[in-house]
Amino acid sequence: NAGVTQTPKFRVLKTGQSMTLLCAQDMNHEYMYWYRQDPGMGLRLIHYSVGEGTTAKGEVPDGYNVSRLKKQNFLLGLESAAPSQTSVYFCASRPWVDEKLFFGSGTQLSVL
Amino acid sequence: KQEVTQIPAALSVPEGENLVLNCSFTDSAIYNLQWFRQDPGKGLTSLLLIQSSQREQTSGRLNASLDKSSGRSTLYIAASQPGDSATYLCAVRLIQGAQKLVFGQGTRLTINP
């Protein structure tokens, strides 16, 4: 029972490069979220999805895009990485009827 | 704007003590409040969730209370153990903008053997 799996775990990018972070959950959850965690800023919501084929902006969506083509996967894309996007990224999911969030172990991203 | 504050930022206590972690929030219009644990280099694990209509929730040695009118929640840990060492975060879900959780900065707890 894997829960929420994030890949990759670590990544270093140069400014202007693009990449995609993958989040996969095997709990058949409807809701999925992408957060970033920065020292002194806490966790902030980037984008979220309430079901397959839906996405919505969170608190800090600029510079990111997301897609949810399959219920179990939620992808976070950086089209042109900037040093300000250096952070730890967490994916989370929850079922329709329960508020309890399940988190992945995070992706540490450095943009040089 | 909702703000969530956790004081102190760090706490160190000897094993076996009972302790209380504090969480305060500025807007009482919340849907629920959730306490999480985060181990170094790991994701968050949900410990307890309190709905806005509830006063407290218990799980094993953990008890979380909610006083919505005063904008406060506490997490009580009984008979602390070294394995309880972690960062504890609280988060409130807003009634408006319902998918957004507002997190506190966390309290880093160290239990000394």
Short mmCIF file of C-alpha atoms in Angstrom, two decimals:
data_model
loop_
_atom_site.label_atom_id
_atom_site.label_comp_id
_atom_site.label_asym_id
_atom_site.label_seq_id
_atom_site.Cartn_x
_atom_site.Cartn_y
_atom_site.Cartn_z
CA ASN A 1 0.00 0.00 0.00
CA ALA A 2 2.09 2.91 -1.33
CA GLY A 3 -0.27 5.82 -0.47
CA VAL A 4 0.99 9.02 -2.14
CA THR A 5 4.17 8.69 -4.18
CA GLN A 6 6.14 11.63 -5.54
CA THR A 7 8.84 11.49 -8.18
CA PRO A 8 11.57 12.59 -8.34
CA LYS A 9 12.72 13.07 -4.74
CA PHE A 10 15.49 15.53 -5.63
CA ARG A 11 16.17 17.66 -8.66
CA VAL A 12 18.52 20.47 -9.60
CA LEU A 13 17.56 22.73 -12.50
CA LYS A 14 19.16 25.67 -14.23
CA THR A 15 17.16 28.85 -14.61
CA GLY A 16 14.88 28.59 -17.63
CA GLN A 17 14.73 24.79 -17.73
CA SER A 18 11.44 22.96 -17.52
CA MET A 19 10.38 19.90 -15.58
CA THR A 20 7.38 17.93 -14.41
CA LEU A 21 6.80 16.58 -10.92
CA LEU A 22 4.62 13.49 -10.72
CA CYS A 23 2.26 12.62 -7.91
CA ALA A 24 0.52 9.24 -7.86
CA GLN A 25 -1.97 7.97 -5.28
CA ASP A 26 -3.41 4.48 -5.03
CA MET A 27 -6.26 5.27 -2.60
CA ASN A 28 -8.84 6.29 -5.21
CA HIS A 29 -8.98 9.80 -3.74
CA GLU A 30 -10.93 12.50 -5.52
CA TYR A 31 -9.04 15.52 -4.22
CA MET A 32 -5.36 16.14 -4.94
CA TYR A 33 -3.16 19.11 -4.02
CA TRP A 34 0.27 20.57 -4.67
CA TYR A 35 1.93 22.55 -1.87
CA ARG A 36 5.31 24.18 -1.53
CA GLN A 37 7.12 24.52 1.79
CA ASP A 38 9.58 27.32 2.36
CA PRO A 39 11.40 28.39 5.54
CA GLY A 40 9.51 31.17 7.27
CA MET A 41 6.56 30.86 4.87
CA GLY A 42 5.05 27.54 5.90
CA LEU A 43 3.12 25.43 3.42
CA ARG A 44 1.29 27.22 0.65
CA LEU A 45 -1.19 25.78 -1.84
CA ILE A 46 -0.12 26.00 -5.49
CA HIS A 47 -2.90 24.20 -7.37
CA TYR A 48 -5.50 21.59 -6.59
CA SER A 49 -7.94 19.23 -8.27
CA VAL A 50 -11.36 18.04 -7.13
CA GLY A 51 -11.54 15.22 -9.63
CA GLU A 52 -10.24 13.75 -12.87
CA GLY A 53 -10.00 16.40 -15.58
CA THR A 54 -10.38 19.35 -13.18
CA THR A 55 -7.80 21.78 -11.82
CA ALA A 56 -7.95 25.05 -9.91
CA LYS A 57 -5.54 27.72 -8.69
CA GLY A 58 -4.43 27.92 -5.13
CA GLU A 59 -2.61 30.63 -3.24
CA VAL A 60 0.63 30.79 -5.27
CA PRO A 61 -0.09 29.45 -8.81
CA ASP A 62 2.11 31.75 -10.90
CA GLY A 63 4.85 29.94 -12.82
CA TYR A 64 3.23 26.52 -12.42
CA ASN A 65 0.80 24.45 -14.45
CA VAL A 66 -0.98 21.25 -13.53
CA SER A 67 -2.88 18.43 -15.17
CA ARG A 68 -5.06 15.61 -13.91
CA LEU A 69 -5.74 13.38 -16.89
CA LYS A 70 -6.11 10.28 -14.71
CA LYS A 71 -7.72 10.17 -11.27
CA GLN A 72 -4.63 8.67 -9.65
CA ASN A 73 -2.10 11.13 -11.07
CA PHE A 74 -1.56 14.86 -10.55
CA LEU A 75 1.28 16.49 -12.46
CA LEU A 76 2.96 19.79 -11.58
CA GLY A 77 4.88 21.51 -14.35
CA LEU A 78 7.42 24.30 -14.32
CA GLU A 79 7.74 25.70 -17.83
CA SER A 80 10.66 28.06 -17.17
CA ALA A 81 12.19 27.51 -13.76
CA ALA A 82 13.28 30.48 -11.65
CA PRO A 83 15.44 30.58 -8.50
CA SER A 84 12.33 31.69 -6.56
CA GLN A 85 10.89 28.23 -7.24
CA THR A 86 13.59 26.57 -5.15
CA SER A 87 11.52 24.81 -2.52
CA VAL A 88 10.26 21.51 -1.19
CA TYR A 89 7.13 20.43 -3.04
CA PHE A 90 4.50 18.21 -1.45
CA CYS A 91 1.59 16.45 -3.02
CA ALA A 92 -1.43 15.51 -0.93
CA SER A 93 -4.73 13.76 -1.49
CA ARG A 94 -7.96 13.05 0.33
CA PRO A 95 -11.24 11.28 -0.38
CA TRP A 96 -14.51 13.07 -1.07
CA VAL A 97 -16.05 12.45 2.35
CA ASP A 98 -13.04 12.78 4.64
CA GLU A 99 -11.04 15.91 5.41
CA LYS A 100 -7.92 14.03 6.49
CA LEU A 101 -5.03 14.74 4.12
CA PHE A 102 -2.45 12.19 3.04
CA PHE A 103 0.94 13.62 2.01
CA GLY A 104 3.75 12.34 -0.16
CA SER A 105 7.34 12.48 1.07
CA GLY A 106 8.22 15.55 -0.97
CA THR A 107 10.44 16.68 -3.83
CA GLN A 108 13.39 18.93 -3.03
CA LEU A 109 13.93 21.24 -6.01
CA SER A 110 16.84 23.62 -6.44
CA VAL A 111 16.91 26.13 -9.28
CA LEU A 112 20.34 27.63 -9.91
CA LYS B 1 -6.61 37.42 6.00
CA GLN B 2 -6.41 34.30 8.13
CA GLU B 3 -3.14 33.93 10.01
CA VAL B 4 -2.13 30.86 11.99
CA THR B 5 0.52 31.16 14.68
CA GLN B 6 2.30 28.46 16.65
CA ILE B 7 4.30 29.39 19.71
CA PRO B 8 6.91 28.38 20.69
CA ALA B 9 8.82 27.64 17.50
CA ALA B 10 10.85 25.01 19.33
CA LEU B 11 10.39 23.07 22.55
CA SER B 12 12.66 20.60 24.34
CA VAL B 13 11.42 18.49 27.26
CA PRO B 14 12.57 15.35 29.11
CA GLU B 15 10.97 12.01 28.33
CA GLY B 16 7.83 11.20 30.27
CA GLU B 17 6.53 14.74 30.60
CA ASN B 18 3.05 15.77 29.54
CA LEU B 19 3.15 18.77 27.22
CA VAL B 20 0.91 21.17 25.35
CA LEU B 21 1.47 22.70 21.92
CA ASN B 22 -0.42 25.84 21.01
CA CYS B 23 -2.03 27.05 17.81
CA SER B 24 -3.89 30.34 17.37
CA PHE B 25 -5.80 31.69 14.38
CA THR B 26 -7.15 35.15 13.66
CA ASP B 27 -10.47 34.39 11.93
CA SER B 28 -12.98 32.12 13.65
CA ALA B 29 -14.80 31.36 10.36
CA ILE B 30 -13.15 27.98 9.95
CA TYR B 31 -14.51 24.68 8.70
CA ASN B 32 -12.09 22.53 10.69
CA LEU B 33 -8.63 22.41 12.21
CA GLN B 34 -6.08 19.67 11.64
CA TRP B 35 -2.88 18.79 13.50
CA PHE B 36 -0.01 17.23 11.57
CA ARG B 37 3.34 15.73 12.40
CA GLN B 38 6.36 16.17 10.11
CA ASP B 39 9.55 14.18 10.53
CA PRO B 40 12.79 15.57 9.01
CA GLY B 41 12.89 15.06 5.26
CA LYS B 42 9.43 13.54 5.24
CA GLY B 43 5.91 14.54 4.38
CA LEU B 44 3.18 15.44 6.83
CA THR B 45 1.10 12.89 8.70
CA SER B 46 -2.36 13.87 9.86
CA LEU B 47 -2.78 13.26 13.58
CA LEU B 48 -6.15 14.70 14.52
CA LEU B 49 -8.90 16.63 12.79
CA ILE B 50 -11.46 18.69 14.70
CA GLN B 51 -14.60 19.92 12.96
CA SER B 52 -15.72 23.46 13.81
CA SER B 53 -18.68 22.06 15.77
CA GLN B 54 -16.46 19.86 17.94
CA ARG B 55 -14.52 20.74 21.07
CA GLU B 56 -11.90 18.01 21.08
CA GLN B 57 -10.57 14.84 19.50
CA THR B 58 -8.44 12.08 21.01
CA SER B 59 -6.14 9.47 19.55
CA GLY B 60 -4.04 7.40 21.92
CA ARG B 61 -1.78 9.73 23.91
CA LEU B 62 -2.84 12.75 21.84
CA ASN B 63 -5.71 15.07 22.60
CA ALA B 64 -6.54 18.13 20.54
CA SER B 65 -8.97 20.82 21.66
CA LEU B 66 -10.60 23.65 19.75
CA ASP B 67 -11.99 26.94 21.07
CA LYS B 68 -13.23 28.59 17.92
CA SER B 69 -14.51 31.74 19.61
CA SER B 70 -11.09 32.55 21.05
CA GLY B 71 -9.21 31.34 17.98
CA ARG B 72 -7.16 28.73 19.80
CA SER B 73 -6.34 25.04 19.63
CA THR B 74 -4.05 22.94 21.76
CA LEU B 75 -2.42 19.58 21.18
CA TYR B 76 -1.82 17.70 24.41
CA ILE B 77 0.76 14.89 24.35
CA ALA B 78 0.73 12.62 27.38
CA ALA B 79 3.76 10.71 28.68
CA SER B 80 6.06 11.97 25.93
CA GLN B 81 8.54 9.60 24.29
CA PRO B 82 11.68 10.20 22.19
CA GLY B 83 9.73 8.94 19.18
CA ASP B 84 7.43 11.94 19.54
CA SER B 85 10.28 14.20 18.45
CA ALA B 86 9.15 15.94 15.25
CA THR B 87 7.70 19.20 14.00
CA TYR B 88 4.01 19.62 14.74
CA LEU B 89 1.91 21.83 12.49
CA CYS B 90 -1.65 22.97 12.75
CA ALA B 91 -3.77 24.03 9.80
CA VAL B 92 -7.23 25.55 9.50
CA ARG B 93 -9.57 25.00 6.60
CA LEU B 94 -11.43 28.17 5.75
CA ILE B 95 -15.16 28.29 5.14
CA GLN B 96 -14.55 30.59 2.17
CA GLY B 97 -12.04 29.34 -0.38
CA ALA B 98 -12.88 25.92 0.98
CA GLN B 99 -9.99 23.93 -0.50
CA LYS B 100 -7.37 26.12 1.09
CA LEU B 101 -5.65 25.10 4.31
CA VAL B 102 -3.76 27.83 6.14
CA PHE B 103 -0.79 26.33 7.96
CA GLY B 104 1.10 27.53 10.97
CA GLN B 105 4.89 27.53 10.92
CA GLY B 106 5.08 24.60 13.30
CA THR B 107 6.62 23.77 16.66
CA ARG B 108 9.79 21.69 16.56
CA LEU B 109 9.55 19.28 19.51
CA THR B 110 12.50 17.40 20.97
CA ILE B 111 11.98 14.75 23.64
CA ASN B 112 15.21 14.04 25.54
CA PRO B 113 15.76 10.47 26.84
#
